[in-house]
Coordinates of C-alpha atoms and ligand atoms in Angstrom, one line a residue:
Chain F
M1106 CA 90.4 127.5 101.2
A1107 CA 87.9 124.9 100.0
L1108 CA 86.6 122.6 102.7
W1109 CA 86.1 118.9 101.8
G1110 CA 84.1 116.1 103.4
G1111 CA 85.4 112.5 103.6
I1112 CA 83.9 109.2 104.5
E1113 CA 85.9 106.0 105.2
A1114 CA 83.0 103.6 104.7
G1115 CA 84.0 100.3 106.4
G1116 CA 82.2 97.1 107.3
T1117 CA 82.1 97.9 111.0
K1118 CA 82.1 101.7 111.0
F1119 CA 81.9 104.8 108.9
V1120 CA 84.4 107.5 109.8
C1121 CA 83.2 110.9 108.6
A1122 CA 85.4 114.0 108.6
V1123 CA 85.4 117.6 107.3
G1124 CA 88.7 119.5 106.7
T1125 CA 91.5 120.1 104.2
G1126 CA 94.2 117.7 105.2
P1127 CA 96.0 116.0 108.1
D1128 CA 96.8 119.2 110.0
D1129 CA 93.3 120.6 109.5
I1130 CA 90.5 118.2 110.4
R1131 CA 87.7 120.5 111.6
A1132 CA 85.3 117.7 112.6
M1133 CA 85.2 113.9 112.8
E1134 CA 82.6 111.3 113.7
R1135 CA 82.5 107.5 113.9
I1136 CA 79.2 105.9 113.0
P1137 CA 78.6 102.1 113.4
T1138 CA 77.8 100.3 110.2
T1139 CA 74.3 98.9 110.6
T1140 CA 71.7 99.2 107.8
P1141 CA 72.4 101.4 104.7
E1142 CA 69.4 103.6 105.6
A1143 CA 70.5 104.2 109.2
T1144 CA 74.2 104.5 108.6
I1145 CA 73.9 106.7 105.5
G1146 CA 71.3 108.8 107.2
E1147 CA 73.5 109.5 110.2
A1148 CA 76.4 110.3 107.9
L1149 CA 74.3 112.8 106.0
A1150 CA 73.1 114.4 109.2
F1151 CA 76.7 114.8 110.2
F1152 CA 77.7 116.6 107.0
Q1153 CA 74.6 118.7 107.0
A1154 CA 75.3 119.8 110.6
Q1155 CA 78.9 120.6 109.7
R1156 CA 77.9 122.7 106.7
R1157 CA 75.7 124.8 108.8
Q1158 CA 78.5 125.3 111.3
L1159 CA 81.7 125.5 109.1
G1160 CA 80.3 126.6 105.8
P1161 CA 79.9 124.9 102.4
L1162 CA 81.7 121.8 101.3
S1163 CA 83.2 121.9 97.8
A1164 CA 83.2 118.1 97.4
L1165 CA 82.8 114.8 99.2
G1166 CA 85.0 111.7 98.9
I1167 CA 83.9 108.2 99.8
A1168 CA 86.5 105.5 100.3
S1169 CA 84.3 102.4 100.6
F1170 CA 84.5 98.7 101.4
G1171 CA 83.5 96.6 98.4
P1172 CA 83.3 95.2 95.9
V1173 CA 82.3 98.5 94.3
E1174 CA 81.5 99.7 90.8
L1175 CA 84.1 102.2 89.6
H1176 CA 83.3 102.6 85.9
P1177 CA 81.7 106.1 85.5
E1178 CA 79.8 104.8 82.5
S1179 CA 78.2 102.0 84.4
P1180 CA 74.6 102.5 85.6
K1181 CA 75.8 101.1 88.9
Y1182 CA 78.7 103.6 89.2
G1183 CA 79.2 104.4 92.9
F1184 CA 77.4 101.3 94.1
I1185 CA 78.6 98.7 96.6
T1186 CA 77.8 95.6 94.5
S1187 CA 78.1 91.9 95.4
T1188 CA 79.1 92.2 99.1
A1189 CA 78.4 89.4 101.5
K1190 CA 77.6 92.1 104.2
P1191 CA 73.8 91.6 105.0
G1192 CA 71.7 94.4 103.6
W1193 CA 74.4 96.2 101.7
R1194 CA 74.3 94.4 98.4
D1195 CA 73.5 96.9 95.5
T1196 CA 73.7 100.0 97.7
D1197 CA 73.9 103.3 95.8
M1198 CA 76.5 105.0 98.0
L1199 CA 77.5 107.8 95.7
G1200 CA 74.0 108.6 94.5
A1201 CA 72.6 108.8 98.1
F1202 CA 75.2 111.4 99.1
R1203 CA 75.2 113.4 95.8
R1204 CA 71.4 113.7 95.8
A1205 CA 71.2 114.8 99.5
L1206 CA 74.2 117.1 99.6
D1207 CA 74.1 118.3 96.0
I1208 CA 77.9 118.5 95.6
P1209 CA 80.5 116.5 93.5
V1210 CA 81.3 113.2 95.1
G1211 CA 84.5 111.2 94.5
F1212 CA 84.2 107.5 95.0
D1213 CA 86.7 104.6 95.2
T1214 CA 87.8 101.6 97.2
D1215 CA 88.9 102.1 100.8
V1216 CA 92.5 101.1 99.9
N1217 CA 92.7 103.3 96.9
G1218 CA 91.5 106.1 99.2
A1219 CA 94.2 105.3 101.7
A1220 CA 96.7 105.2 98.9
L1221 CA 95.7 108.6 97.6
G1222 CA 96.0 110.0 101.2
E1223 CA 99.5 108.7 101.5
Y1224 CA 100.3 110.1 98.1
H1225 CA 99.2 113.6 99.0
W1226 CA 100.3 113.8 102.6
G1227 CA 102.2 110.6 103.5
A1228 CA 104.6 107.9 102.6
A1229 CA 104.0 108.0 98.8
Q1230 CA 104.7 111.7 98.1
G1231 CA 106.3 112.2 94.7
L1232 CA 105.8 108.6 93.5
D1233 CA 103.7 107.7 90.5
T1234 CA 103.6 103.9 90.9
F1235 CA 103.2 102.4 94.4
I1236 CA 101.0 99.9 96.3
Y1237 CA 99.1 100.3 99.5
L1238 CA 98.2 97.1 101.2
T1239 CA 96.1 96.6 104.3
V1240 CA 96.4 93.5 106.5
G1241 CA 93.4 93.4 108.9
T1242 CA 90.1 91.7 108.9
G1243 CA 90.6 91.2 105.2
I1244 CA 93.6 91.8 103.0
G1245 CA 93.1 94.4 100.3
G1246 CA 95.4 96.5 98.1
G1247 CA 95.2 99.6 95.9
G1248 CA 97.6 102.2 94.8
L1249 CA 98.7 104.4 91.9
I1250 CA 100.2 103.2 88.7
N1251 CA 101.5 105.7 86.2
G1252 CA 100.1 108.4 88.4
R1253 CA 96.5 107.2 88.5
L1254 CA 94.5 105.0 90.9
M1255 CA 94.4 101.3 90.1
H1256 CA 91.1 100.3 88.5
G1257 CA 91.2 98.1 85.4
M1258 CA 88.4 95.7 84.8
L1259 CA 87.0 96.2 88.3
H1260 CA 89.5 96.9 91.0
P1261 CA 92.4 94.9 92.5
E1262 CA 91.6 92.1 95.0
M1263 CA 95.1 91.7 96.2
G1264 CA 94.3 89.3 99.0
H1265 CA 92.8 86.5 96.9
F1266 CA 95.6 84.8 94.9
R1267 CA 97.4 81.6 95.9
L1268 CA 100.7 81.5 97.7
P1269 CA 102.9 78.5 98.2
R1270 CA 102.0 76.8 101.6
D1271 CA 104.0 73.9 103.0
P1272 CA 101.4 71.8 104.9
R1273 CA 104.3 70.3 107.0
T1274 CA 105.2 73.6 108.5
D1275 CA 101.7 75.2 108.3
P1276 CA 98.9 72.6 108.4
F1277 CA 96.2 75.4 108.8
P1278 CA 94.2 75.0 105.5
G1279 CA 93.3 78.7 105.3
G1280 CA 90.1 80.5 106.1
C1281 CA 88.9 82.1 102.8
P1282 CA 85.4 80.8 102.0
F1283 CA 86.2 81.1 98.3
H1284 CA 89.8 79.9 98.1
G1285 CA 90.9 78.4 101.4
D1286 CA 94.6 79.2 101.4
C1287 CA 94.8 82.3 99.3
F1288 CA 96.8 85.2 100.9
E1289 CA 93.9 86.5 102.9
G1290 CA 92.9 83.0 103.9
L1291 CA 96.4 82.5 105.3
A1292 CA 97.4 85.8 106.7
S1293 CA 94.5 88.1 107.6
G1294 CA 93.9 88.8 111.3
P1295 CA 91.1 86.3 111.5
A1296 CA 93.3 83.6 109.8
M1297 CA 95.9 84.2 112.5
E1298 CA 93.3 83.9 115.2
K1299 CA 92.0 80.6 113.7
R1300 CA 95.4 79.1 113.3
W1301 CA 96.7 80.0 116.7
G1302 CA 93.6 80.0 118.8
Q1303 CA 94.0 83.5 120.0
R1304 CA 93.7 87.0 118.6
A1305 CA 96.7 88.3 116.7
E1306 CA 97.1 91.3 119.1
S1307 CA 97.6 88.8 122.0
L1308 CA 100.4 86.8 120.4
P1309 CA 103.8 87.8 121.9
A1310 CA 106.5 89.1 119.6
E1311 CA 108.6 86.0 120.0
H1312 CA 105.7 83.7 119.0
P1313 CA 106.4 81.7 115.8
A1314 CA 103.2 83.1 114.4
W1315 CA 105.1 86.3 113.3
A1316 CA 107.8 84.6 111.3
L1317 CA 105.1 82.7 109.4
E1318 CA 103.0 85.8 108.9
A1319 CA 106.0 87.7 107.6
H1320 CA 106.8 84.8 105.3
Y1321 CA 103.4 84.9 103.7
I1322 CA 103.5 88.7 103.4
A1323 CA 106.9 88.5 101.8
L1324 CA 105.7 86.0 99.2
A1325 CA 102.7 88.2 98.4
L1326 CA 104.8 91.4 98.1
S1327 CA 107.4 89.6 95.9
S1328 CA 104.5 88.8 93.6
Y1329 CA 103.3 92.4 93.4
I1330 CA 106.9 93.5 92.9
C1331 CA 107.3 91.2 89.9
T1332 CA 104.0 92.1 88.5
V1333 CA 103.8 95.9 88.7
S1334 CA 107.3 97.0 89.9
P1335 CA 106.1 99.5 92.4
Q1336 CA 108.4 102.3 93.6
R1337 CA 107.3 101.6 97.2
I1338 CA 104.9 99.4 99.1
I1339 CA 103.0 100.8 102.1
L1340 CA 101.7 98.2 104.6
G1341 CA 98.8 99.2 106.9
G1342 CA 95.9 97.6 108.7
G1343 CA 95.5 96.2 112.2
V1344 CA 98.0 93.3 111.9
M1345 CA 100.8 95.7 110.7
A1346 CA 100.5 97.6 114.0
Q1347 CA 103.0 94.9 115.1
R1348 CA 106.0 96.9 114.0
H1349 CA 108.4 94.0 114.5
L1350 CA 106.9 92.5 111.4
F1351 CA 108.6 95.0 109.2
P1352 CA 112.2 93.8 109.6
L1353 CA 111.0 90.3 109.1
V1354 CA 109.1 91.2 105.9
H1355 CA 112.2 93.1 104.6
A1356 CA 114.4 90.1 105.1
G1357 CA 111.7 87.8 103.7
V1358 CA 111.3 89.8 100.5
R1359 CA 115.1 89.9 100.0
Q1360 CA 115.3 86.2 100.5
V1361 CA 112.4 85.3 98.1
L1362 CA 113.6 87.6 95.3
N1363 CA 117.2 86.6 95.9
D1364 CA 118.7 89.7 94.3
Y1365 CA 117.2 88.8 90.9
I1366 CA 115.9 92.3 90.5
Q1367 CA 118.9 94.6 90.7
A1368 CA 117.4 97.8 92.2
P1369 CA 119.0 99.6 95.1
A1370 CA 115.5 99.9 96.7
L1371 CA 115.4 96.1 97.0
T1372 CA 119.0 95.5 97.9
E1373 CA 120.4 98.3 100.0
H1374 CA 117.3 100.4 100.9
I1375 CA 114.5 97.9 101.5
A1376 CA 113.7 99.5 104.9
S1377 CA 112.5 102.6 103.1
Y1378 CA 110.9 100.6 100.3
I1379 CA 108.4 98.6 102.4
V1380 CA 107.1 101.0 105.0
P1381 CA 104.1 101.7 107.4
P1382 CA 101.6 104.4 106.4
T1383 CA 102.6 107.9 107.6
L1384 CA 99.0 108.8 108.3
G1385 CA 98.4 105.8 110.5
E1386 CA 94.9 105.4 111.9
R1387 CA 93.6 108.3 109.9
A1388 CA 94.9 107.1 106.5
G1389 CA 91.4 105.9 105.6
V1390 CA 89.4 109.1 106.3
L1391 CA 92.2 111.3 105.0
G1392 CA 92.2 109.2 101.9
A1393 CA 88.5 110.0 101.6
L1394 CA 89.3 113.7 101.8
A1395 CA 91.9 113.2 99.1
L1396 CA 89.3 111.6 96.9
A1397 CA 87.1 114.7 97.4
R1398 CA 90.1 116.9 96.6
A1399 CA 90.6 114.9 93.3
T1400 CA 87.0 115.3 92.3
Chain D
M921 CA 102.9 108.9 55.6
A922 CA 105.8 108.7 58.1
L923 CA 107.9 105.6 57.8
W924 CA 109.2 103.9 61.1
G925 CA 112.0 101.5 61.9
G926 CA 111.6 98.8 64.5
I927 CA 113.9 96.4 66.2
E928 CA 112.8 93.4 68.2
A929 CA 116.1 92.8 70.0
G930 CA 116.1 89.2 71.3
G931 CA 118.7 87.0 72.9
T932 CA 119.0 84.8 69.9
K933 CA 118.1 87.2 67.0
F934 CA 117.4 90.8 66.2
V935 CA 114.4 91.3 63.9
C936 CA 114.6 94.6 62.1
A937 CA 111.7 96.1 60.0
V938 CA 110.7 99.3 58.2
G939 CA 107.1 100.1 57.7
T940 CA 103.9 101.7 59.1
G941 CA 102.0 98.8 60.5
P942 CA 101.0 95.1 60.0
D943 CA 99.7 95.7 56.5
D944 CA 102.6 97.7 55.4
I945 CA 106.0 96.2 56.2
R946 CA 108.4 97.4 53.5
A947 CA 111.5 95.5 54.6
M948 CA 112.4 93.0 57.3
E949 CA 115.6 91.3 58.2
R950 CA 116.7 88.7 60.9
I951 CA 120.2 89.2 62.4
P952 CA 121.7 86.6 64.8
T953 CA 122.5 88.0 68.2
T954 CA 126.3 87.6 68.5
T955 CA 128.4 90.5 70.0
P956 CA 126.9 93.9 70.5
E957 CA 129.4 95.4 67.9
A958 CA 128.5 92.9 65.2
T959 CA 124.8 92.7 65.8
I960 CA 124.2 96.4 66.3
G961 CA 126.5 97.1 63.3
E962 CA 124.5 94.8 61.0
A963 CA 121.2 96.3 62.2
L964 CA 122.5 99.8 61.5
A965 CA 123.6 98.7 58.0
F966 CA 120.1 97.5 57.4
F967 CA 118.4 100.7 58.4
Q968 CA 120.9 102.8 56.5
A969 CA 120.3 100.7 53.3
Q970 CA 116.5 101.0 53.8
R971 CA 116.8 104.8 54.2
R972 CA 118.6 105.1 50.9
Q973 CA 116.0 102.9 49.2
L974 CA 112.7 103.9 50.9
G975 CA 113.4 107.4 52.1
P976 CA 113.8 108.9 55.6
L977 CA 112.6 107.2 58.8
S978 CA 110.8 109.5 61.2
A979 CA 111.7 107.4 64.3
L980 CA 113.1 104.1 65.4
G981 CA 111.6 101.8 68.1
I982 CA 113.6 99.2 70.0
A983 CA 111.8 96.4 72.0
S984 CA 114.7 94.8 73.8
F985 CA 115.5 91.8 76.0
G986 CA 116.6 92.9 79.4
P987 CA 116.9 93.9 82.1
V988 CA 116.8 97.4 80.6
E989 CA 116.9 100.9 82.1
L990 CA 113.7 102.7 81.2
H991 CA 114.0 105.9 83.3
P992 CA 114.7 108.8 80.9
E993 CA 116.5 110.7 83.7
S994 CA 119.0 107.9 84.3
P995 CA 122.5 108.1 82.8
K996 CA 121.9 104.5 81.7
Y997 CA 118.6 105.2 80.0
G998 CA 118.3 102.9 77.0
F999 CA 120.9 100.4 78.2
I1000 CA 120.7 96.7 78.6
T1001 CA 121.9 96.5 82.2
S1002 CA 122.6 93.4 84.3
T1003 CA 121.9 90.7 81.7
A1004 CA 123.5 87.2 82.0
K1005 CA 124.0 87.2 78.3
P1006 CA 127.8 87.2 77.6
G1007 CA 129.1 90.5 76.3
W1008 CA 125.8 92.4 76.5
R1009 CA 126.0 93.7 80.1
D1010 CA 125.9 97.6 80.1
T1011 CA 125.2 97.9 76.4
D1012 CA 124.0 101.4 75.3
M1013 CA 121.4 100.3 72.8
L1014 CA 119.4 103.5 72.4
G1015 CA 122.5 105.6 72.2
A1016 CA 124.2 103.5 69.5
F1017 CA 121.2 103.8 67.2
R1018 CA 120.4 107.4 68.0
R1019 CA 123.9 108.6 67.3
A1020 CA 124.3 106.6 64.1
L1021 CA 120.8 107.3 62.6
D1022 CA 120.2 110.7 64.1
I1023 CA 116.5 110.2 64.6
P1024 CA 114.3 109.9 67.8
V1025 CA 114.5 106.4 69.3
G1026 CA 111.8 104.8 71.4
F1027 CA 113.0 102.1 73.8
D1028 CA 111.2 99.6 76.0
T1029 CA 111.1 95.9 77.0
D1030 CA 110.3 93.3 74.3
V1031 CA 107.0 92.5 76.1
N1032 CA 106.0 96.1 76.5
G1033 CA 106.7 96.5 72.8
A1034 CA 104.6 93.5 71.9
A1035 CA 101.8 94.8 74.2
L1036 CA 101.9 98.2 72.4
G1037 CA 101.7 96.5 69.0
E1038 CA 98.6 94.5 70.2
Y1039 CA 97.2 97.8 71.5
H1040 CA 97.5 99.6 68.2
W1041 CA 96.7 96.7 65.8
G1042 CA 95.8 93.6 67.7
A1043 CA 94.0 92.0 70.6
A1044 CA 94.1 95.0 72.9
Q1045 CA 92.5 97.7 70.8
G1046 CA 90.5 100.1 72.9
L1047 CA 91.7 98.8 76.3
D1048 CA 93.6 100.9 78.7
T1049 CA 94.6 98.2 81.2
F1050 CA 95.8 94.8 80.0
I1051 CA 98.7 92.4 80.3
Y1052 CA 100.8 90.8 77.6
L1053 CA 102.6 87.6 78.8
T1054 CA 105.1 85.5 76.8
V1055 CA 105.8 81.9 77.7
G1056 CA 108.9 80.8 75.8
T1057 CA 112.5 80.4 76.7
G1058 CA 111.7 82.7 79.5
I1059 CA 108.5 84.1 80.9
G1060 CA 108.0 87.8 80.8
G1061 CA 105.1 90.2 80.9
G1062 CA 104.3 93.8 80.2
G1063 CA 101.3 95.8 79.2
L1064 CA 99.4 99.0 79.6
I1065 CA 97.9 100.3 82.9
N1066 CA 95.8 103.4 82.9
G1067 CA 96.7 103.9 79.2
R1068 CA 100.5 103.8 79.7
L1069 CA 103.2 101.2 79.4
M1070 CA 104.1 99.4 82.7
H1071 CA 107.3 100.7 84.1
G1072 CA 107.4 101.6 87.8
M1073 CA 110.6 101.1 89.7
L1074 CA 112.2 99.2 86.9
H1075 CA 109.9 97.1 84.8
P1076 CA 107.8 94.0 85.5
E1077 CA 109.5 90.6 85.9
M1078 CA 106.3 88.6 85.7
G1079 CA 108.0 85.2 85.5
H1080 CA 109.8 85.4 88.8
F1081 CA 107.3 85.1 91.7
R1082 CA 106.5 81.9 93.5
L1083 CA 103.5 79.7 92.8
P1084 CA 102.1 76.8 94.9
R1085 CA 103.7 73.6 93.8
D1086 CA 102.7 70.2 95.1
P1087 CA 105.9 68.0 95.2
R1088 CA 103.7 64.9 95.1
T1089 CA 102.2 65.7 91.8
D1090 CA 105.2 67.7 90.4
P1091 CA 108.5 66.6 91.9
F1092 CA 110.5 68.7 89.4
P1093 CA 112.1 71.4 91.6
G1094 CA 112.1 74.1 89.0
G1095 CA 114.8 75.4 86.8
C1096 CA 115.3 79.1 87.6
P1097 CA 118.9 79.7 88.8
F1098 CA 117.6 82.4 91.1
H1099 CA 114.4 81.0 92.5
G1100 CA 114.1 77.3 91.6
D1101 CA 110.4 76.9 91.4
C1102 CA 109.2 80.4 90.4
F1103 CA 106.7 80.6 87.6
E1104 CA 109.4 80.7 84.9
G1105 CA 111.3 78.0 86.7
L1106 CA 108.2 75.7 86.5
A1107 CA 106.6 76.7 83.3
S1108 CA 109.0 78.1 80.7
G1109 CA 109.8 76.0 77.6
P1110 CA 113.1 74.9 79.0
A1111 CA 111.5 74.0 82.3
M1112 CA 109.0 71.7 80.4
E1113 CA 111.9 70.2 78.5
K1114 CA 113.9 69.4 81.8
R1115 CA 110.8 68.0 83.5
W1116 CA 109.7 65.7 80.7
G1117 CA 113.0 65.0 79.0
Q1118 CA 111.9 66.2 75.6
R1119 CA 111.2 69.6 74.0
A1120 CA 107.8 71.0 74.6
E1121 CA 107.0 71.1 70.9
S1122 CA 107.4 67.3 70.7
L1123 CA 104.9 66.5 73.6
P1124 CA 101.6 65.2 72.2
A1125 CA 98.4 67.1 73.1
E1126 CA 97.2 64.3 75.4
H1127 CA 100.4 64.3 77.4
P1128 CA 99.9 65.2 81.1
A1129 CA 102.5 67.9 80.7
W1130 CA 99.8 70.2 79.3
A1131 CA 97.4 70.0 82.1
L1132 CA 100.2 70.8 84.6
E1133 CA 101.4 73.7 82.3
A1134 CA 97.9 75.1 82.1
H1135 CA 97.6 74.8 85.9
Y1136 CA 100.7 76.9 86.5
I1137 CA 99.7 79.5 83.9
A1138 CA 96.2 79.7 85.5
L1139 CA 97.7 80.3 89.0
A1140 CA 100.0 83.0 87.7
L1141 CA 97.2 84.7 85.7
S1142 CA 94.9 84.6 88.7
S1143 CA 97.6 86.5 90.6
Y1144 CA 97.9 89.1 87.9
I1145 CA 94.1 89.4 87.8
C1146 CA 94.0 90.0 91.6
T1147 CA 96.8 92.5 91.5
V1148 CA 96.1 94.7 88.5
S1149 CA 92.6 93.7 87.4
P1150 CA 93.5 93.8 83.7
Q1151 CA 90.7 94.1 81.1
R1152 CA 92.3 91.4 79.1
I1153 CA 95.3 89.1 79.1
I1154 CA 97.2 88.2 75.9
L1155 CA 99.3 85.0 76.0
G1156 CA 102.1 84.7 73.4
G1157 CA 105.5 83.0 73.1
G1158 CA 106.6 79.6 71.7
V1159 CA 104.8 77.5 74.3
M1160 CA 101.5 79.1 73.7
A1161 CA 101.7 78.0 70.0
Q1162 CA 100.0 74.9 71.5
R1163 CA 96.5 76.3 71.1
H1164 CA 94.9 73.5 73.1
L1165 CA 96.4 75.2 76.2
F1166 CA 93.9 78.0 76.0
P1167 CA 90.8 76.1 77.0
L1168 CA 92.7 74.5 79.8
V1169 CA 93.9 77.9 81.0
H1170 CA 90.4 79.3 80.8
A1171 CA 89.0 76.5 83.0
G1172 CA 92.0 76.7 85.3
V1173 CA 91.6 80.4 86.0
R1174 CA 87.8 80.0 86.6
Q1175 CA 88.6 77.1 89.0
V1176 CA 91.3 79.0 90.9
L1177 CA 89.3 82.3 91.3
N1178 CA 86.1 80.3 92.0
D1179 CA 83.8 83.2 91.0
Y1180 CA 85.1 85.4 93.7
I1181 CA 85.5 88.3 91.3
Q1182 CA 82.1 88.9 89.8
A1183 CA 82.9 90.1 86.3
P1184 CA 81.3 88.7 83.2
A1185 CA 84.7 88.6 81.6
L1186 CA 85.8 86.0 84.1
T1187 CA 82.6 84.1 84.3
E1188 CA 80.8 84.0 81.0
H1189 CA 83.4 85.4 78.6
I1190 CA 86.7 84.1 79.7
A1191 CA 87.5 82.8 76.2
S1192 CA 87.7 86.4 75.0
Y1193 CA 89.4 87.5 78.1
I1194 CA 92.5 85.3 77.9
V1195 CA 93.5 85.3 74.2
P1196 CA 96.4 84.7 71.8
P1197 CA 98.1 87.7 70.2
T1198 CA 96.5 88.8 67.0
L1199 CA 99.8 89.8 65.5
G1200 CA 101.3 86.3 66.1
E1201 CA 104.9 85.8 65.1
R1202 CA 105.3 89.5 64.2
A1203 CA 104.0 90.9 67.5
G1204 CA 107.6 91.6 68.6
V1205 CA 108.8 93.6 65.6
L1206 CA 105.4 95.3 65.1
G1207 CA 105.6 96.3 68.8
A1208 CA 109.0 97.9 68.0
L1209 CA 107.3 99.9 65.2
A1210 CA 104.6 100.9 67.7
L1211 CA 107.3 102.2 70.0
A1212 CA 108.7 104.3 67.2
R1213 CA 105.2 105.6 66.4
A1214 CA 104.8 106.6 70.1
T1215 CA 108.1 108.5 70.2
Ligands
ADP1589 N1 97.7 95.6 117.4 C1 97.4 94.6 116.7 N2 98.2 93.5 116.5 C2 97.9 92.5 115.8 N3 96.7 92.3 115.2 C3 95.8 93.3 115.3 C4 96.1 94.5 116.1 N4 95.0 95.2 116.0 C5 94.1 94.6 115.3 N5 94.6 93.4 114.9 C6 93.9 92.4 114.0 O1 93.5 93.0 112.8 C7 92.2 92.7 112.5 C8 91.4 94.0 112.4 O2 91.9 94.7 111.4 P1 91.8 96.3 111.3 O3 92.6 96.8 110.2 O4 92.0 96.9 112.6 O5 90.2 96.5 110.9 P2 89.4 96.3 109.6 O6 90.3 95.4 108.7 O7 88.2 95.6 110.0 O8 89.2 97.7 109.0 C9 91.7 91.8 113.5 O9 91.7 90.4 113.0 C10 92.6 91.9 114.7 O10 92.8 90.7 115.4
ADP1590 N1 105.1 74.9 68.9 C1 105.6 74.9 70.1 N2 105.0 74.1 71.1 C2 105.5 74.1 72.3 N3 106.6 74.7 72.7 C3 107.3 75.4 71.8 C4 106.8 75.6 70.5 N4 107.7 76.4 69.8 C5 108.7 76.7 70.7 N5 108.4 76.2 71.9 C6 109.2 76.3 73.1 O1 109.3 77.7 73.4 C7 110.6 78.0 73.8 C8 111.1 79.1 72.8 O2 110.3 80.2 73.0 P1 110.0 81.3 71.9 O3 109.0 82.2 72.3 O4 109.8 80.6 70.6 O5 111.4 82.0 71.8 P2 112.1 83.1 72.8 O6 111.4 83.0 74.1 O7 113.5 82.6 72.9 O8 112.0 84.4 72.1 C9 111.5 76.7 73.7 O9 111.7 76.2 75.0 C10 110.6 75.8 72.9 O10 110.8 74.4 73.3
ZN1591 ZN1 90.4 84.2 98.9
ZN1592 ZN1 112.9 83.0 88.9

């Protein structure tokens, strides 16, 4: 069976793996994200070592932080483009790995990668239109529509539109440097930390932070539901590790939509409509393997 | 050349046509929407008369008001389902025409029809991911994503998500019976009429109504842009007949997104990114012909 390589390229670490799926990860390594030269160099060293040990790789997949260029016809295809991360602007990710490893390389956003992993092996099996949203340091979304990964003009930026905010109940003005109180500005992990003065993971389950967090997530999901009518929504990322958020989000979406859209998924079965990722922690790197597989 | 039939099935009128495209409409008729029996009966009589005169039709397309059932595997495929319009709940549109005319029938939402028309003959030629939004009696949206019409769980309901509203500058609580101040509740033609006490078409161009209307449209479009990253957005419907809204919407979207998404379409070329439909008044019925063509 063909062996693939995968890289979940994140702003704090690159997770590299070789294998064929969730039950068959042959090797895995975490590399801190420093400079492109050092980080890409270490990742290359990992794959070259694995090739010597495990045999040839038929393809590599890269699920990358962004913004990234996804149009194959662009001269910057496979680049990280206008990122604020120091040193990484205009980095030719795909090219670096393709030249050094001389194998086909699949390339997409981190969230599209995670979505593809959930599609092959997780919570989105058999669906052709669904959204994968991550609520962590940032908020980002991807998914499949009509059976293909979401691209369009660039790629979705699902954390950066405006939600209603009532300054009487939430005076925190939001933390997005571009938009203030966009979804990410209100509901990312760092936004929670700024609003409440402590890290999200240290807020107890009965803290009012969680009802407000669920409210914003419900507003955002309602907007995605009205816009693309997904068959399911998968919610991952550090903040969603708080599983008690899920029932709050279910109730919130029902309240916001108010039974306007008559679909059993939204009325009777919302607990299986808005779900955690099945692949958990490894969704990212398995997504990268799925990108390799699709190449 | 094959001749198609098309029906733009609206809540106030059915527009029926026979032809092959915008430059070749052989016959057209407007039928008031009364009961399903009477309205469908008249439409059938029109197509039967045209067949006798112009020759056989190779397919019919129906672009319908909704909600509609679009899953071919559903027993209610081709039905108008849970509409509030008296008498029309659970109407088998597709079945009625297929049985009587005995030709293939394509069926979709009115806005997906209009989008397909613009794709073949109008403002969306050559694009694979774009949105068509109508701002009229209601607000609805459709479009193509990855080259195929937007369906998903049901179909988009792009007018019914929440936007930020500042009650100090806009005390009107919104007119949607389900959501109050959703996009449609704030910005449809009837919402403008309720807010300002006169029909939208009678408000002069310098009235503050238009800046507020453009603001809400800009917020909604920004949300679609972040969610699906369309390559273009086409804005139709009665309210958008006010062409002076377009520059206001362009400026509003730029202000809301604040150059976060670095795409020339959003920065330099926004006037060709958010555009009126090319097919104008006839977008609906031409869309229905396009649905027939795609069948
Ligand atoms: N168990 C947890 N509960 C709540 N918040 C968490 C938890 N773990 C991490 N977070 C928050 O999530 C953010 C990190 O997100 P994460 O998805 O883990 O990483 P990243 O987005 O950087 O890839 C931080 O703001 C952190 O406070
Ligand atoms: N020229 C115009 N300028 C502003 N508003 C208009 C204009 N024409 C129609 N409208 C408004 O648009 C709504 C009707 O929308 P329209 O798209 O024409 O029909 P429908 O949505 O019923 O198919 C009404 O609320 C009307 O006030
Ligand atoms: Zn933002
Ligand atoms: Zn509504």
